[in-house]
PDB file of C-alpha atoms and ligand atoms in Angstrom:
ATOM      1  CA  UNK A   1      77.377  89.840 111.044  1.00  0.00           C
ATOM      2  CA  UNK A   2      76.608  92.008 108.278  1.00  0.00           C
ATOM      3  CA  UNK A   3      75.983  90.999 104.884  1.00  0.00           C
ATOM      4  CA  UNK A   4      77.431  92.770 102.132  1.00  0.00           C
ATOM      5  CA  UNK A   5      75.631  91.487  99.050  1.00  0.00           C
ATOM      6  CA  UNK A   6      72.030  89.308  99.339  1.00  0.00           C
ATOM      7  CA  UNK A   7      70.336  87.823  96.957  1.00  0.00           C
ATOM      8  CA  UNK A   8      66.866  86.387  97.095  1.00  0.00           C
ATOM      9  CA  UNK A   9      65.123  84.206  94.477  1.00  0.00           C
ATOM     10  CA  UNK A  10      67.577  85.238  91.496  1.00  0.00           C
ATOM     11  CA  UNK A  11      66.055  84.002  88.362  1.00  0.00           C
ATOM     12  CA  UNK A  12      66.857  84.674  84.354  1.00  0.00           C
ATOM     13  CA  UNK A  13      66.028  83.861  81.122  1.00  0.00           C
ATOM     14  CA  UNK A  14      67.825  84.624  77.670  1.00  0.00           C
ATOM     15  CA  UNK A  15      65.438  85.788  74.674  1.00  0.00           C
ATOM     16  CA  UNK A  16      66.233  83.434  72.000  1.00  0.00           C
ATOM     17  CA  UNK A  17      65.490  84.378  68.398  1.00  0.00           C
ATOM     18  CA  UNK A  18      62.327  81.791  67.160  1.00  0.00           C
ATOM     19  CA  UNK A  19      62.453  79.371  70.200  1.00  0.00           C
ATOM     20  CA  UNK A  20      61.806  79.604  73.644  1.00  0.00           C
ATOM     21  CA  UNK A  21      63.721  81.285  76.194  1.00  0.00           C
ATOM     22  CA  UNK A  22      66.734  79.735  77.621  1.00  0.00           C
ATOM     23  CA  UNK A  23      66.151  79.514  81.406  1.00  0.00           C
ATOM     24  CA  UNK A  24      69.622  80.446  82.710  1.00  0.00           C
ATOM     25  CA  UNK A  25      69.149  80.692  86.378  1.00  0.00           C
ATOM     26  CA  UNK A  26      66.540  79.494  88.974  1.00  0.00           C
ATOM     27  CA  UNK A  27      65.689  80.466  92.154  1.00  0.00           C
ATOM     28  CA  UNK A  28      68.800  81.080  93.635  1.00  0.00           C
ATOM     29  CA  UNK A  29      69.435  82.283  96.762  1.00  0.00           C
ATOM     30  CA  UNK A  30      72.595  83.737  98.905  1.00  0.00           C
ATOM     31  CA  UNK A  31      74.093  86.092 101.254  1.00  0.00           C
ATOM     32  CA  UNK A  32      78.086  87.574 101.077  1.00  0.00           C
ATOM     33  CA  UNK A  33      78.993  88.495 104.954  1.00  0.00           C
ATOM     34  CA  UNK A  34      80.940  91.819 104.424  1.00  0.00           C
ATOM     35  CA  UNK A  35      84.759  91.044 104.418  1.00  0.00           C
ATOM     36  CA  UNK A  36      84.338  87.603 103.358  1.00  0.00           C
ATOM     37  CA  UNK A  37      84.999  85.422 100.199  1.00  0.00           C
ATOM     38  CA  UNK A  38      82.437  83.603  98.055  1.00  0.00           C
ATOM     39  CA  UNK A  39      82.822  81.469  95.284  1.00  0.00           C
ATOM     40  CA  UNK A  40      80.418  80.211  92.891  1.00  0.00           C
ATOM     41  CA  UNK A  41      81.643  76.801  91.552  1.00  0.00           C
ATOM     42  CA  UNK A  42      79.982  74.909  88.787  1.00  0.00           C
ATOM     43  CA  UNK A  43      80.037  72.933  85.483  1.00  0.00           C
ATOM     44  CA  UNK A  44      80.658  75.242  82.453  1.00  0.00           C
ATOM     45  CA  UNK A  45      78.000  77.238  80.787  1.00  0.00           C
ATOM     46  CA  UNK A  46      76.013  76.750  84.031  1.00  0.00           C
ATOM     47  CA  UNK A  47      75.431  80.122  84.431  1.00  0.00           C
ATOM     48  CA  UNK A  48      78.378  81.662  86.917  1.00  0.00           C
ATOM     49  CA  UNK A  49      79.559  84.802  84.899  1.00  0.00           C
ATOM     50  CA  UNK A  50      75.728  85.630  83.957  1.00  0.00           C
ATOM     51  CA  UNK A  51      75.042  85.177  87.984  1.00  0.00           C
ATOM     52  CA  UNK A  52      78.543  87.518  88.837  1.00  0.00           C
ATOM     53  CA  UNK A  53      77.090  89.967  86.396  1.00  0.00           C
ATOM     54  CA  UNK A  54      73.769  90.218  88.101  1.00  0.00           C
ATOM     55  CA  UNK A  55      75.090  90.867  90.803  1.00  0.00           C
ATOM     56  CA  UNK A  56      77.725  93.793  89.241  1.00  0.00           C
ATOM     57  CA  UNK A  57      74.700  95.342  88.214  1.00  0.00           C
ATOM     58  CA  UNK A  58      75.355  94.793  83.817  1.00  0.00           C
ATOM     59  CA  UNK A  59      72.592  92.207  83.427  1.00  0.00           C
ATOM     60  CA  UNK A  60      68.667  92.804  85.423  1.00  0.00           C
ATOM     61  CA  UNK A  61      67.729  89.690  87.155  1.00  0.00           C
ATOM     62  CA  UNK A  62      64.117  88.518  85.191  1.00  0.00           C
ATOM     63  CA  UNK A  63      62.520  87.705  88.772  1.00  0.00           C
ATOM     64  CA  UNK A  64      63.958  88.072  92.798  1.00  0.00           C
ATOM     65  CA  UNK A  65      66.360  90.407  93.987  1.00  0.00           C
ATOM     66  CA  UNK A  66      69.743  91.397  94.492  1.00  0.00           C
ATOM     67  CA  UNK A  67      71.258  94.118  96.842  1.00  0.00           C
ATOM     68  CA  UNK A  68      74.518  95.056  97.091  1.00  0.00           C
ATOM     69  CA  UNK A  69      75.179  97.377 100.330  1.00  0.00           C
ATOM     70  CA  UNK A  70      71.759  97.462 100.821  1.00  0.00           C
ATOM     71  CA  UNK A  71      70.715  99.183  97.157  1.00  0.00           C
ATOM     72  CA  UNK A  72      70.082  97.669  93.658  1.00  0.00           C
ATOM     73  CA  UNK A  73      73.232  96.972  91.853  1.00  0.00           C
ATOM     74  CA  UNK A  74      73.099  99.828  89.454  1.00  0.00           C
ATOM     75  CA  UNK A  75      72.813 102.064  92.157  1.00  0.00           C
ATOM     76  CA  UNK A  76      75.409 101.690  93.734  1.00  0.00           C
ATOM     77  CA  UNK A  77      78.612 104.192  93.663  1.00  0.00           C
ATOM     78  CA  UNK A  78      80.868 102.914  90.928  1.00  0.00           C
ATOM     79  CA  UNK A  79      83.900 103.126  93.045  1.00  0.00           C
ATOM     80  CA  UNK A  80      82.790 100.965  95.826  1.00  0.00           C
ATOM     81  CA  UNK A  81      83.020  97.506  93.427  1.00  0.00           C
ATOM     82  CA  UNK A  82      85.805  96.707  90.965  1.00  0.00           C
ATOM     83  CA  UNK A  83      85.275  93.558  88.228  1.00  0.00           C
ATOM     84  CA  UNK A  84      87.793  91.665  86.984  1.00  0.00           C
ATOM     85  CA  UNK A  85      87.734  89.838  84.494  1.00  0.00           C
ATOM     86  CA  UNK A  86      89.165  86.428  82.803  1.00  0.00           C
ATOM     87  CA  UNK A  87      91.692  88.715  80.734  1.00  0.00           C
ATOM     88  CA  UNK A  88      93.571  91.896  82.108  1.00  0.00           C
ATOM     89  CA  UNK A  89      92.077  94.006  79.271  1.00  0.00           C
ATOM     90  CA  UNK A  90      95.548  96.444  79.597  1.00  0.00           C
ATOM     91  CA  UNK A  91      96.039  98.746  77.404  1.00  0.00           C
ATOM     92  CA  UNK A  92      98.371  98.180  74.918  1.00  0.00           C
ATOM     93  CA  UNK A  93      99.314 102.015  74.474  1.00  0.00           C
ATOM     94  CA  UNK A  94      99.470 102.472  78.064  1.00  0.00           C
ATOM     95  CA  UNK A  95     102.373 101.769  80.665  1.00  0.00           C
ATOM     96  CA  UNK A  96     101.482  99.970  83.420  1.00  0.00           C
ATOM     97  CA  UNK A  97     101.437 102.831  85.643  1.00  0.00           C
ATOM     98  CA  UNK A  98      98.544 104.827  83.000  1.00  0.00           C
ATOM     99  CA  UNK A  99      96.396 101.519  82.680  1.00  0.00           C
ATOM    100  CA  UNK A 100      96.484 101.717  87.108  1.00  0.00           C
ATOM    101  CA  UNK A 101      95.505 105.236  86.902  1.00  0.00           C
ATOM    102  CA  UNK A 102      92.511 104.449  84.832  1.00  0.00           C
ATOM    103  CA  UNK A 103      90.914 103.096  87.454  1.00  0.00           C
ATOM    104  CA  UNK A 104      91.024 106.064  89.153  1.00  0.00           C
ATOM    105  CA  UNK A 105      89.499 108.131  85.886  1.00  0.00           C
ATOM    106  CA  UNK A 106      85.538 108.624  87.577  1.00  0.00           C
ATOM    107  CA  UNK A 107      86.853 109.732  90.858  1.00  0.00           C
ATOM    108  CA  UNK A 108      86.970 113.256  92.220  1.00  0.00           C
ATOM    109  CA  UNK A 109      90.537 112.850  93.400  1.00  0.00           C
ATOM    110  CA  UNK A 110      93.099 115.301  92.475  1.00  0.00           C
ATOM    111  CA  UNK A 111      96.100 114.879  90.414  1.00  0.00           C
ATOM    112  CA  UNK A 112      99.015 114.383  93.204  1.00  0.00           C
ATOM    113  CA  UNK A 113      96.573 112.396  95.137  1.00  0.00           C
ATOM    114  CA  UNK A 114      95.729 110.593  92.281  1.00  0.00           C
ATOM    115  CA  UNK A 115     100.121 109.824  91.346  1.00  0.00           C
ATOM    116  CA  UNK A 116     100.478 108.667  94.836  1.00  0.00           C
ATOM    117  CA  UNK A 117      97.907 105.762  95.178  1.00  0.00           C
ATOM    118  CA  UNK A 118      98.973 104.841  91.595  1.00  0.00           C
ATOM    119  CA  UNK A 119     102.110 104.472  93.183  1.00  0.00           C
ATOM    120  CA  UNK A 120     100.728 103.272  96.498  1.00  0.00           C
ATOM    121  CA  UNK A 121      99.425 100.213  94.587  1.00  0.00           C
ATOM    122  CA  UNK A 122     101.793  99.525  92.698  1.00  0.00           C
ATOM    123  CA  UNK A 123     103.834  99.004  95.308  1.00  0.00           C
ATOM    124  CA  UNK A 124     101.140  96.868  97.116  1.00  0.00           C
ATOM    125  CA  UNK A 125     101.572  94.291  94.286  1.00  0.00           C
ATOM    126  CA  UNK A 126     104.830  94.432  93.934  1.00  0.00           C
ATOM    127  CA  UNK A 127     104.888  96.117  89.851  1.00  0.00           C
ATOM    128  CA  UNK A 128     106.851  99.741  91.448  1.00  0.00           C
ATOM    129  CA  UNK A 129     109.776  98.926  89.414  1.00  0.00           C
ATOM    130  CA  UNK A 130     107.606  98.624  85.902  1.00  0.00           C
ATOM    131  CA  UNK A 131     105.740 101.544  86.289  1.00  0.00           C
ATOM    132  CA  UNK A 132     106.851 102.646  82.968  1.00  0.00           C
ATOM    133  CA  UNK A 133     106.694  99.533  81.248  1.00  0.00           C
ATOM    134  CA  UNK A 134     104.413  98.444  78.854  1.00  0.00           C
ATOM    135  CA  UNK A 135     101.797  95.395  78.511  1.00  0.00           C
ATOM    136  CA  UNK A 136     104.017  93.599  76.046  1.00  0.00           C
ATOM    137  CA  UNK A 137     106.997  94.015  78.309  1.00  0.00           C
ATOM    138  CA  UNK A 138     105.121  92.101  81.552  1.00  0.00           C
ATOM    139  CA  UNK A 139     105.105  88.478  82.147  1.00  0.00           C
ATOM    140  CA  UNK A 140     101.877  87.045  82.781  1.00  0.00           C
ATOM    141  CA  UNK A 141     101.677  86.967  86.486  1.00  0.00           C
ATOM    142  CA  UNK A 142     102.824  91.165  86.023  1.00  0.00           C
ATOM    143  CA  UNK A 143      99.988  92.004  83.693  1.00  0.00           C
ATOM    144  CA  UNK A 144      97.448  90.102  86.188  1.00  0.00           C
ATOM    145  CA  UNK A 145      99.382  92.212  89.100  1.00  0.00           C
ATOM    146  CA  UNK A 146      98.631  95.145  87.115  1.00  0.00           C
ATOM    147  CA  UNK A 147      94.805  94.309  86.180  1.00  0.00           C
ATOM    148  CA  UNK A 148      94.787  93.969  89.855  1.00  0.00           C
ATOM    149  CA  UNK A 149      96.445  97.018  90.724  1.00  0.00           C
ATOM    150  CA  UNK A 150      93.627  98.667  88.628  1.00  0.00           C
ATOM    151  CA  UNK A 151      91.004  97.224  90.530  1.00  0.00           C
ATOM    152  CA  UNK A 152      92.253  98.018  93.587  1.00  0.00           C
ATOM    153  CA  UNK A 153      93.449 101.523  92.905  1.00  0.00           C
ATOM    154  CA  UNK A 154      90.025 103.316  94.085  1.00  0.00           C
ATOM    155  CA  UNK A 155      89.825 101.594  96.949  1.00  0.00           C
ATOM    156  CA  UNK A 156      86.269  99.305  96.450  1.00  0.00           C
ATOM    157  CA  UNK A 157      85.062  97.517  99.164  1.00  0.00           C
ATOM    158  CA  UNK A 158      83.694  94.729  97.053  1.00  0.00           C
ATOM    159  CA  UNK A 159      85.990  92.383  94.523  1.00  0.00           C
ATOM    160  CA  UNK A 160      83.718  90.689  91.721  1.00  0.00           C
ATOM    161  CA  UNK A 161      86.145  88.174  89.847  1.00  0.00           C
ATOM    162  CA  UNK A 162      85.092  85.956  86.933  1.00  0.00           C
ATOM    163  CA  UNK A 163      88.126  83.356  86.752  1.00  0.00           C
ATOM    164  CA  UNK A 164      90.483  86.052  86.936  1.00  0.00           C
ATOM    165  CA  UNK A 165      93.319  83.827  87.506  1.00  0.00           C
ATOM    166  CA  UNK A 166      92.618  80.763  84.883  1.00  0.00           C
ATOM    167  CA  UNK A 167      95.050  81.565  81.633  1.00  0.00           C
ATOM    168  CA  UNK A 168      97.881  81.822  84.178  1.00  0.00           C
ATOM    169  CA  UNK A 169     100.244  78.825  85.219  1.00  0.00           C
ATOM    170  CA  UNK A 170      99.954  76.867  88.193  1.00  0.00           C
ATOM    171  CA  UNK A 171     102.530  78.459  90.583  1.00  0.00           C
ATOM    172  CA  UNK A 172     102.258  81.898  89.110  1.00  0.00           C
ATOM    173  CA  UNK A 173      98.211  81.242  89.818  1.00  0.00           C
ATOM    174  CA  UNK A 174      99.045  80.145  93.551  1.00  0.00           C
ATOM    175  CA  UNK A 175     101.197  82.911  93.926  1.00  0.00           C
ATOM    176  CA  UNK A 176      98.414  85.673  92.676  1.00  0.00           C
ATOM    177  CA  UNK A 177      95.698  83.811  95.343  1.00  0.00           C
ATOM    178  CA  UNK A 178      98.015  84.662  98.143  1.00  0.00           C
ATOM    179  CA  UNK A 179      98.068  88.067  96.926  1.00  0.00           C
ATOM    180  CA  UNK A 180      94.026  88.725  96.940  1.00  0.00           C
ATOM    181  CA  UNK A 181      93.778  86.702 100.578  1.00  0.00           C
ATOM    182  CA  UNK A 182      96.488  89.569 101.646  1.00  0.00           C
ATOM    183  CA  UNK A 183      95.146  92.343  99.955  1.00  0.00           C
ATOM    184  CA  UNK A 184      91.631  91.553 100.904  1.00  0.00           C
ATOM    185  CA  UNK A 185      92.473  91.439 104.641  1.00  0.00           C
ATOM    186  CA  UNK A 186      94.474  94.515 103.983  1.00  0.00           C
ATOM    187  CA  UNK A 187      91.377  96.780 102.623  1.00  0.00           C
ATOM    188  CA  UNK A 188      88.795  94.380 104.888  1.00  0.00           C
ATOM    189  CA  UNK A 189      87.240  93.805 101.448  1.00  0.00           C
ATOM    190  CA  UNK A 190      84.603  91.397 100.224  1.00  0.00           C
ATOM    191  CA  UNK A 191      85.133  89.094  97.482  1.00  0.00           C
ATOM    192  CA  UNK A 192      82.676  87.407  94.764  1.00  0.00           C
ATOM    193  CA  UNK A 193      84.675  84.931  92.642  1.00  0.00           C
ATOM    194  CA  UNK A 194      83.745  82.719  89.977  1.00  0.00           C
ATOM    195  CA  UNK A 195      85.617  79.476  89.255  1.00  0.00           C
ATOM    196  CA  UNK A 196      85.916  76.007  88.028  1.00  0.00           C
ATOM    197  CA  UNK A 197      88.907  75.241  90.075  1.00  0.00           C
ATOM    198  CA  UNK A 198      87.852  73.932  93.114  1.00  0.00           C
ATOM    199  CA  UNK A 199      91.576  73.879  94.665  1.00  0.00           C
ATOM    200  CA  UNK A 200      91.255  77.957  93.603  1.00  0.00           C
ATOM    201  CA  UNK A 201      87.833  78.006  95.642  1.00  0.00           C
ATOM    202  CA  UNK A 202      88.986  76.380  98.920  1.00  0.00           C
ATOM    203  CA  UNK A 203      92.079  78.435  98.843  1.00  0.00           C
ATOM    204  CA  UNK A 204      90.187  81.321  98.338  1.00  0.00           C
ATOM    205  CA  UNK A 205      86.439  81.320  99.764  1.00  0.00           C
ATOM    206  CA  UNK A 206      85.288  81.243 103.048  1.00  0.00           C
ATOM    207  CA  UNK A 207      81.870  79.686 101.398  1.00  0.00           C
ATOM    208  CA  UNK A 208      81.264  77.885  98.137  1.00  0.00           C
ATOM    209  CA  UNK A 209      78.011  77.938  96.408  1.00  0.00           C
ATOM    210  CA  UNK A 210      77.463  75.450  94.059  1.00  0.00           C
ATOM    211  CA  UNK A 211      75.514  75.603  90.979  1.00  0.00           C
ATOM    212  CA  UNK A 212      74.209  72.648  88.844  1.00  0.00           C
ATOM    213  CA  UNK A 213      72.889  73.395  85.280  1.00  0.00           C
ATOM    214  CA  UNK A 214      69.890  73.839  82.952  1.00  0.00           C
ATOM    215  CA  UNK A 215      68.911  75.887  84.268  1.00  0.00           C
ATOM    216  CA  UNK A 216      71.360  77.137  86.837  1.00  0.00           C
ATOM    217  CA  UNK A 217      70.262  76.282  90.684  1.00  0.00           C
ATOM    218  CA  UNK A 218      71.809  76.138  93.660  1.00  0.00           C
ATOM    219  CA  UNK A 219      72.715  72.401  94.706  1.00  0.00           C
ATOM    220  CA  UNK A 220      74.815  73.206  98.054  1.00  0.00           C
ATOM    221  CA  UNK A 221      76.584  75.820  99.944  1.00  0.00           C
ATOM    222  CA  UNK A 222      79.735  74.755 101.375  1.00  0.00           C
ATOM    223  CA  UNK A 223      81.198  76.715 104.437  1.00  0.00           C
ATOM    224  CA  UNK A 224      84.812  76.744 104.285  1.00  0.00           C
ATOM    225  CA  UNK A 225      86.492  77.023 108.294  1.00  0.00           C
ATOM    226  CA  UNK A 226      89.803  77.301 107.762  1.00  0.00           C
ATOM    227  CA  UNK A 227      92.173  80.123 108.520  1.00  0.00           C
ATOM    228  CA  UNK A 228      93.865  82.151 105.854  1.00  0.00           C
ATOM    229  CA  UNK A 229      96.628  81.980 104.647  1.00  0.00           C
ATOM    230  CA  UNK A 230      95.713  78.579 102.731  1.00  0.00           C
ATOM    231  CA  UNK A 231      98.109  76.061 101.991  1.00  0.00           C
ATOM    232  CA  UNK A 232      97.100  74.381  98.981  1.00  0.00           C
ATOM    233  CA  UNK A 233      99.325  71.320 100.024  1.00  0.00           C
ATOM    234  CA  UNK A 234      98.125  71.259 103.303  1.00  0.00           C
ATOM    235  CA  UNK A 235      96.060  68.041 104.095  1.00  0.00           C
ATOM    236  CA  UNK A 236      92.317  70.048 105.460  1.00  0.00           C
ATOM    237  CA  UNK A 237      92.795  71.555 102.091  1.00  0.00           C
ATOM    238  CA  UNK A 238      93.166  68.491  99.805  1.00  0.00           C
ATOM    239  CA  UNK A 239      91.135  66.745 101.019  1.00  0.00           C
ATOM    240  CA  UNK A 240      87.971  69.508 101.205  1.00  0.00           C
ATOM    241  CA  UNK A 241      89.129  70.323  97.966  1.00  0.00           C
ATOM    242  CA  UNK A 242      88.689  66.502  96.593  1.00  0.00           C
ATOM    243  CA  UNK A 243      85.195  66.507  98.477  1.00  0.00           C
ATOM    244  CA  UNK A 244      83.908  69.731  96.720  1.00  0.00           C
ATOM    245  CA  UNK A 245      85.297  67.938  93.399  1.00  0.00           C
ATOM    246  CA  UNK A 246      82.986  64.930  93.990  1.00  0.00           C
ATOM    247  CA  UNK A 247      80.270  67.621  94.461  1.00  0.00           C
ATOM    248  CA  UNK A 248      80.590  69.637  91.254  1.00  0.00           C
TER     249      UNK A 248
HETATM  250  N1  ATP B   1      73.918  87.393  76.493  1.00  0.00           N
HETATM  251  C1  ATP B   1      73.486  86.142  76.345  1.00  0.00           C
HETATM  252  N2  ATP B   1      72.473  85.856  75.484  1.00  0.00           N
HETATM  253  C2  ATP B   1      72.031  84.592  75.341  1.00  0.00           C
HETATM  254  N3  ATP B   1      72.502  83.521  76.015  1.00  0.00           N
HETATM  255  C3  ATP B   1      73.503  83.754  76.884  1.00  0.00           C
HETATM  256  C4  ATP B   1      74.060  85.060  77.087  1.00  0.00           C
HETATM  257  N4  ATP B   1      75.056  84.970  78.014  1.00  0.00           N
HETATM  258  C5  ATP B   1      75.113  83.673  78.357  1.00  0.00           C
HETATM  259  N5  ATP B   1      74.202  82.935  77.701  1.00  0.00           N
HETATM  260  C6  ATP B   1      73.947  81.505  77.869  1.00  0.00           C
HETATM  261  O1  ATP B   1      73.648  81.321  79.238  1.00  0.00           O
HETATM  262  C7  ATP B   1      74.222  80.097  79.717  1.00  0.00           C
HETATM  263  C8  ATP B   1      75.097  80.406  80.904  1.00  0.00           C
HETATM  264  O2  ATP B   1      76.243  81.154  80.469  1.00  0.00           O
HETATM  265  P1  ATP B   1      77.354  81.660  81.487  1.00  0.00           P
HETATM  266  O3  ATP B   1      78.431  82.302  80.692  1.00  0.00           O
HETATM  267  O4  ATP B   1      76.720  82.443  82.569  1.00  0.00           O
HETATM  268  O5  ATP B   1      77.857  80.258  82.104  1.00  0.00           O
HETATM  269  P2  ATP B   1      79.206  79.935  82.912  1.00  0.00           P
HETATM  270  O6  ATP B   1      78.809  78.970  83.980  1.00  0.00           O
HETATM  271  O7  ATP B   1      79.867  81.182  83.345  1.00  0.00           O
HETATM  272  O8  ATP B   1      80.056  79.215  81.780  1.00  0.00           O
HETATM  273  P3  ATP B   1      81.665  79.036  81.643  1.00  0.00           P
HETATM  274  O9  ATP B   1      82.133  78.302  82.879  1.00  0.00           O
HETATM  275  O10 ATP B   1      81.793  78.182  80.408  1.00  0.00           O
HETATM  276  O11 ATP B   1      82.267  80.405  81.496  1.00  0.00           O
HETATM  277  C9  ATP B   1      74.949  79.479  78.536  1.00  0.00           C
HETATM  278  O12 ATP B   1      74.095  78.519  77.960  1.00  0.00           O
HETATM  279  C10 ATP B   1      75.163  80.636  77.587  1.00  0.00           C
HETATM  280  O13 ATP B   1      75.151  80.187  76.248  1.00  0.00           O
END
């Protein structure tokens, strides 16, 4: 088995202006098998996104490491890991099909090759017919399809989420999971997601890690055997889903 992203002994504090620093994280410890789905789980302000963005490389961990294909965050090639985010962060002036190609903007690929995986991926999550259309003019659920789109449009072979799916509604969320289970099979991707649903993390995650707070530690890792698709109706899903909720 090889593992994708490893961390060892992750710790962090926040400089706080005339008191101590605020311990964030402590100790923790983890390993992502390439091509398969983690989520970290946990009470709010716990420390999740500051953990997802250690690992992406934006924040330094104060003590322990983290490697991501076998090199320090920062170093490795921007293409091969996409972050998305809690909101799309489209851009208004841009039709759909523009704000895909962004995510193409630090490549080396040419122009035509660069039109057809815009178009390749739009069709992947089903947004070909509103190419042309803009922000305002998607529903929710579109203007998530089309954040992901954007991710996906280099290729990466690592997925960082931070509760992409959380301002959408219920069926238009379920809907968007079955999406990233098919799309990361499709690209034999490896997915970091952080969440406070724990339905959205048993649907999702082949392992959960979950973090208790002040500062943020590791209480359990919970290995998730169950083959994908997920139904979340299904009753080996309820009911690991209702013992992960007596966990968090
Ligand atoms: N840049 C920063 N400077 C100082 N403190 C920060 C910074 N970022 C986060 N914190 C603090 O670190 C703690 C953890 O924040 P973080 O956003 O990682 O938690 P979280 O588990 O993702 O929370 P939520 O579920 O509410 O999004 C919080 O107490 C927060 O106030």
């Amino acid at each position: 088995m090889s593992i994708a992203i490893c961390l060892s002994k992750v710790s962090k504090w926040f400089a706080r202006p005339n008191r101590e620093p605020l311990h964030v994280l402590s100790d923790i410890s983890f390993e992502v098998p390439r091509n398969s789905s983690v989520a970290i789980v946990g009470a709010s302000g716990c420390g999740k996104s500051t953990l997802l963005n250690i690992i992406a490389g934006l924040l330094p961990p104060d003590e322990g490491e983290v490697l991501v294909d076998g090199s320090q965050p920062r170093n490795v090639p921007a293409a091969a890991v996409t972050y998305m985010f809690q909101d799309d962060r489209l851009l208004p002036w841009r039709s759909t099909a523009s704000n895909v190609h962004f995510g193409l903007e630090t490549t080396t690929l040419g122009k035509a090759e660069r039109q057809a995986r815009v178009a390749e991926t739009l069709e992947l999550v089903g947004l070909a017919d509103f190419a042309d259309a803009y922000p305002h003019e998607l529903s929710g659920g579109m203007r998530s399809r089309a954040a992901l789109a954007r991710s996906l449009v280099a290729r990466p072979s690592i997925m960082l989420m931070d509760e992409p799916f959380s301002k959408l509604d219920p069926t238009t969320r379920s809907q968007m999971h079955k999406e990233v289970v098919r799309i990361a099979r499709e690209f034999s991707m490896t997915v970091v997601f952080v969440t406070h649903d724990a339905e959205e993390a048993v649907v999702l995650a082949d392992k959960v890690i979950v973090l208790k707070p002040r500062p943020g530690r590791k209480e359990t890792e919970l290995k998730v055997d169950m083959p994908f698709p997920r139904d979340p109706v299904a009753a080996d899903v309820t009911e690991t889903v209702r013992s992960l909720r007596q966990i968090i």
